[in-house]
Short mmCIF file of C-alpha atoms in Angstrom, two decimals:
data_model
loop_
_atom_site.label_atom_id
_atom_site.label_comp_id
_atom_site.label_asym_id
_atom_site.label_seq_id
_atom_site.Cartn_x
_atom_site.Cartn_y
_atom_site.Cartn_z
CA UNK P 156 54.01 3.54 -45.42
CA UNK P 157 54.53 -0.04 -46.67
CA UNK P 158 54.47 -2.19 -43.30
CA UNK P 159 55.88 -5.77 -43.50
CA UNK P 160 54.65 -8.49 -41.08
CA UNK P 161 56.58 -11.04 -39.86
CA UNK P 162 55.32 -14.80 -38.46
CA UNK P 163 56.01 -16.17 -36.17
CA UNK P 164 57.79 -13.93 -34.43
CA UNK P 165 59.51 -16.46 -32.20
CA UNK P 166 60.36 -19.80 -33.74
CA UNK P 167 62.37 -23.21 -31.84
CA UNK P 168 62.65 -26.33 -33.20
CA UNK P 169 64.97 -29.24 -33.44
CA UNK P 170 67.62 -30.11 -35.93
CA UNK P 171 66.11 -31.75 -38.72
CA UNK P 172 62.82 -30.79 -38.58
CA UNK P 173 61.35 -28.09 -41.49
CA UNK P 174 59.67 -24.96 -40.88
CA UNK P 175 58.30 -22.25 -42.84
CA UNK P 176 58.30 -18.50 -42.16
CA UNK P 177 56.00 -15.58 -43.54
CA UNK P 178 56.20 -12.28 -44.64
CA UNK P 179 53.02 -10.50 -45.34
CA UNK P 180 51.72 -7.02 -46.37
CA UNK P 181 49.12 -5.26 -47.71
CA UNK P 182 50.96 -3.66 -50.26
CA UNK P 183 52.41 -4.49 -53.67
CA UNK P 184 56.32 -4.43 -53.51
CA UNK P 185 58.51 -4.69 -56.53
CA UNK P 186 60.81 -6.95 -54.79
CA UNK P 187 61.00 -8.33 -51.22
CA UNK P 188 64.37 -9.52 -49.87
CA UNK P 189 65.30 -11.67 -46.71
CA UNK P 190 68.56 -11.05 -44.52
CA UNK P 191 69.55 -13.37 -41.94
CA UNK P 192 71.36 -12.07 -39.02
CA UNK P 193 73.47 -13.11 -36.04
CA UNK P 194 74.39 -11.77 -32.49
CA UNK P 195 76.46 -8.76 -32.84
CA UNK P 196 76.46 -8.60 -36.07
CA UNK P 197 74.57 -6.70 -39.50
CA UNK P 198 71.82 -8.33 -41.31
CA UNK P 199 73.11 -9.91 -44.42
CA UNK P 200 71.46 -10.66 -47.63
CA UNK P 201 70.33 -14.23 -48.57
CA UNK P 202 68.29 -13.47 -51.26
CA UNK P 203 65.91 -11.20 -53.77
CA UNK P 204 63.03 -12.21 -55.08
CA UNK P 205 61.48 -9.74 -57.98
CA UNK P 206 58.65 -11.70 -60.13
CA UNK P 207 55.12 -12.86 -58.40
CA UNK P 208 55.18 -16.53 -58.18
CA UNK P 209 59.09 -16.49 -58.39
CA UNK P 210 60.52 -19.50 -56.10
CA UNK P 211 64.33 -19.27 -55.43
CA UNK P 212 66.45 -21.90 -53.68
CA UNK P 213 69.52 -21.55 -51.50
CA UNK P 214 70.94 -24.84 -50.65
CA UNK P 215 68.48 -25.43 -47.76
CA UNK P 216 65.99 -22.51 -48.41
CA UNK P 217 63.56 -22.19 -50.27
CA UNK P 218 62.10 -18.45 -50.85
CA UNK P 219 58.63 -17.84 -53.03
CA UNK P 220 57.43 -14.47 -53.87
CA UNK P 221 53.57 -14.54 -53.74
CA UNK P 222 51.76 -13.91 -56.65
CA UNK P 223 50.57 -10.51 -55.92
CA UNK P 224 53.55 -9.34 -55.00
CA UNK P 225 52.32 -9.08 -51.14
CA UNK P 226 53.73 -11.39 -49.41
CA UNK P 227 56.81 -14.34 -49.26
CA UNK P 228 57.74 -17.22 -47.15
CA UNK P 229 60.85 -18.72 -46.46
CA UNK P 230 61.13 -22.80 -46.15
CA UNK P 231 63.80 -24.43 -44.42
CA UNK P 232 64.48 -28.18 -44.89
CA UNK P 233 65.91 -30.20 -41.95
CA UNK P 234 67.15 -27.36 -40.46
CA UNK P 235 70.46 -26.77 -38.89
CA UNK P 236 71.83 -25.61 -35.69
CA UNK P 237 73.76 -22.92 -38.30
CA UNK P 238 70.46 -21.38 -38.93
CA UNK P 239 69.86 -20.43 -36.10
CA UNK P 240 69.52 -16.35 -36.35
CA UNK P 241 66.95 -13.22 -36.82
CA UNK P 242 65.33 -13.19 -40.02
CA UNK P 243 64.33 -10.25 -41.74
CA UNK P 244 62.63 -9.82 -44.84
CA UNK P 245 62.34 -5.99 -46.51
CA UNK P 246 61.32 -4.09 -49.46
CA UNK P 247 60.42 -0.83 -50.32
CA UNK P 248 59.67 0.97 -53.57
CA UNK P 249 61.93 4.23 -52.66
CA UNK P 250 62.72 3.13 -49.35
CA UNK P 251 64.13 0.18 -47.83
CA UNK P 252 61.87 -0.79 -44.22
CA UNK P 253 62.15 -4.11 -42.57
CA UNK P 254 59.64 -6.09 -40.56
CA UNK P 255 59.74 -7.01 -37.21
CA UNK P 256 61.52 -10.51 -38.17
CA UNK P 257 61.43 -14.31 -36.99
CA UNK P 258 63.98 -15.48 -34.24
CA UNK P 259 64.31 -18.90 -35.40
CA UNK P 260 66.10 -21.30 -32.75
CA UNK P 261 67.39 -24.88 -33.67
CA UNK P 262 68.09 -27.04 -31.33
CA UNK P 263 70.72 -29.79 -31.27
CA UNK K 113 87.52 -4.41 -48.47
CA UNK K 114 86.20 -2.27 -45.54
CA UNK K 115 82.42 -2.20 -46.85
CA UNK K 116 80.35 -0.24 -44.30
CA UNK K 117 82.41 1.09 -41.68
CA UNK K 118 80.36 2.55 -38.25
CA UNK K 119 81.94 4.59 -34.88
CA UNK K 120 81.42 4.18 -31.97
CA UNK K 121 80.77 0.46 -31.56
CA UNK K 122 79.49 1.19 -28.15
CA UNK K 123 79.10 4.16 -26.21
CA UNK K 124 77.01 5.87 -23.63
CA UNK K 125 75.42 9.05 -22.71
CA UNK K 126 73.71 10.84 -20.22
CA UNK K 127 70.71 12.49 -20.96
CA UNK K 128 70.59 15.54 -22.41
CA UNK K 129 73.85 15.02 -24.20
CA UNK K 130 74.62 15.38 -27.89
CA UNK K 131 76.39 13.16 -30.25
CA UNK K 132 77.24 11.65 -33.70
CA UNK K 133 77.34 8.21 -34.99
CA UNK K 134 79.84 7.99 -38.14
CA UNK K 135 79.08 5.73 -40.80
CA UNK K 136 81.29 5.86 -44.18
CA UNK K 137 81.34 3.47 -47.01
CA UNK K 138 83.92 2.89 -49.97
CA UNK K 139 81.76 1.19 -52.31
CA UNK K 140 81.07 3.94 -54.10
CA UNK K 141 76.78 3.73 -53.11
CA UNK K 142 74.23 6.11 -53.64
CA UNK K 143 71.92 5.09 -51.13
CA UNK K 144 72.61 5.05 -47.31
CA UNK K 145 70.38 5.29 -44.35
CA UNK K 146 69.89 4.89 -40.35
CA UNK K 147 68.29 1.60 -38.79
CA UNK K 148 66.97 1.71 -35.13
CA UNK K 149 66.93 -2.02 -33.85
CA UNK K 150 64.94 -2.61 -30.41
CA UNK K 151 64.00 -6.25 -29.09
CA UNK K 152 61.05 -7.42 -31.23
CA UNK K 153 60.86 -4.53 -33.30
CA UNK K 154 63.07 -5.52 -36.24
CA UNK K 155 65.01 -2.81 -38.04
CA UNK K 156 63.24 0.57 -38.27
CA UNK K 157 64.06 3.56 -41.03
CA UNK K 158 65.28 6.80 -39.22
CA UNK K 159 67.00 8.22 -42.80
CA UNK K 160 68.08 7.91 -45.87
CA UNK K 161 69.78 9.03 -48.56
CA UNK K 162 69.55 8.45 -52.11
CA UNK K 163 72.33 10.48 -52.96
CA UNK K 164 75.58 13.42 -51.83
CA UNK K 165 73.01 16.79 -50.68
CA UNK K 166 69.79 14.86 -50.61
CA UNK K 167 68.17 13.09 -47.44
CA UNK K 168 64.77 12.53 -46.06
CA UNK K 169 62.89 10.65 -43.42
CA UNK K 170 61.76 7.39 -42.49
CA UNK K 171 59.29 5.86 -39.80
CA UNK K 172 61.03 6.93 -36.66
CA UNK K 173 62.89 10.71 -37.80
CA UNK K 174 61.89 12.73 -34.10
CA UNK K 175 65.09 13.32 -32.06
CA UNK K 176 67.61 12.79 -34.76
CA UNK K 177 69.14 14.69 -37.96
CA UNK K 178 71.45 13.78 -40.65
CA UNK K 179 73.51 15.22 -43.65
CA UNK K 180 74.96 13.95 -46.75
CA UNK K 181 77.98 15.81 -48.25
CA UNK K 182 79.72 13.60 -49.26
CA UNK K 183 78.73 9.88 -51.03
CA UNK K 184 80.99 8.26 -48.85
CA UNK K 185 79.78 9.63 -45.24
CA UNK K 186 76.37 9.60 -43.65
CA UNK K 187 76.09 10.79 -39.90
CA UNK K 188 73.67 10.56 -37.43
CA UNK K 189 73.33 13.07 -34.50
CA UNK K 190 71.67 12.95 -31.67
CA UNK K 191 70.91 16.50 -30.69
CA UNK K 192 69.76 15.87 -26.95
CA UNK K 193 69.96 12.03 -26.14
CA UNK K 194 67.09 10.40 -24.48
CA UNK K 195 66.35 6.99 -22.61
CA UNK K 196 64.39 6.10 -25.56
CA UNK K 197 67.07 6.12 -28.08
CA UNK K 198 68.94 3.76 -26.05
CA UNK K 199 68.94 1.03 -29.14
CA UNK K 200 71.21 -0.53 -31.27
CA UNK K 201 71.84 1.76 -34.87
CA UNK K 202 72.55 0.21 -37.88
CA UNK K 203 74.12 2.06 -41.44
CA UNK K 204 73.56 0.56 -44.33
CA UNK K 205 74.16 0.84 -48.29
CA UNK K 206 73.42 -0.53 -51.35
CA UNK K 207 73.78 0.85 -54.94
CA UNK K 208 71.51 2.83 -55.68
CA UNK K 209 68.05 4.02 -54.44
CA UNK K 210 66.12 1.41 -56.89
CA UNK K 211 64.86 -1.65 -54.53
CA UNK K 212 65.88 -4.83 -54.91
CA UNK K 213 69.74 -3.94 -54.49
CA UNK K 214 71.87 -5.63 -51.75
CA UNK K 215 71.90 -3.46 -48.76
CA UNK K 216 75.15 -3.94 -47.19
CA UNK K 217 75.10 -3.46 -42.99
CA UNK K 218 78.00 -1.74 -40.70
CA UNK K 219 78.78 -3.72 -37.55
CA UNK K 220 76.74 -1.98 -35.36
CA UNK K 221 76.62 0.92 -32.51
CA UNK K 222 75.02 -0.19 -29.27
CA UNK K 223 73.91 3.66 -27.69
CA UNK K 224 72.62 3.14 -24.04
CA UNK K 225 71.37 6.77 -22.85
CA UNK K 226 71.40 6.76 -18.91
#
């Protein structure tokens, strides 16, 4: 089993400010994703990264696929109250598993 | 577009009882499978499916069973509901079984087993 780690689990800071959350594992994926989701509602999909060392950008975000394959973050520049939500990164070579995710909270 | 459409969106049981979540899709994906989500555990595998006739397990299998025949359905039972599978359950589908395609999510079916 490929597990995914997610930090920090819990995350609240205040509009404007950056953070930065991880995604780490032990194992070498062939591509890791990241879904954002909100209250009552499916994860969606903000982005996949594929090649080690790969850094995509999404307006705000800024995703990097480690170099081994192991591991990605996800940036955030002056964050929004809008991103507020659970994110989830996955992969999976047959299988697609999930870690446990980052509640990020911004606050007004 | 429906996407990934799941029934019940809510619905409770007693223990003991049996029941099955429908999830269809009509995006024309091979791959489908069952998420568990419980507070601070993220989304965990039950099933999946990588195509119609073929299914197999994921990290948290005990207590429930699926089929697949048909590429557009993919139900869950619960043969004898217990306190712990009181969760939220998640379908989901994506192209094919090859990672790195978008998994698209149903809405959601919030289970509480009393």
């Amino acid at each position: 089993t490929q597990l995914l780690e997610q930090s920090p689990q819990f995350l609240s800071i205040q509009e404007g400010e950056n953070l930065t959350v991880y995604c780490n594992s032990s194992s070498v994926f062939s591509s890791l994703q990241w879904y954002r989701q909100e209250p009552g509602e499916g994860p969606v999909l903000l982005v996949t990264v594929v090649t080690g060392g790969e850094v995509k950008k999404l307006k705000r975000l800024t995703f990097q696929f480690g170099d081994a394959r192991k591991d990605s973050s996800l940036h955030i520049t002056a964050a929004q109250p809008g991103d507020t939500g659970l994110y989830l990164c996955g992969g999976g070579n047959e299988k697609l598993t999930f870690g446990t995710g980052t509640r990020l909270t911004i606050i007004p | 577009n429906a996407g990934v459409t799941q029934t019940p969106k809510f619905q409770v049981l007693k223990t003991g009882q049996s029941m099955t979540l429908q999830c269809a899709q009509d995006m024309n994906h091979e791959y489908m499978s069952w998420y568990r989500q419980d507070p601070g555990m993220g989304l965990r595998l039950i099933h999946y499916s990588v195509g119609a006739g073929i299914t197999d397990q994921g990290e948290v299998p005990n207590g429930y069973n699926v089929s697949r025949s048909t590429t557009e359905d993919f139900p869950l039972r619960l043969l004898s509901a217990a306190p712990s599978q009181t969760s939220v359950y998640f379908c989901a589908s994506s192209r094919d079984g090859g990672m790195g395609t978008e998994a698209f999510f149903g809405q959601g079916t919030r289970l509480t087993v009393v």
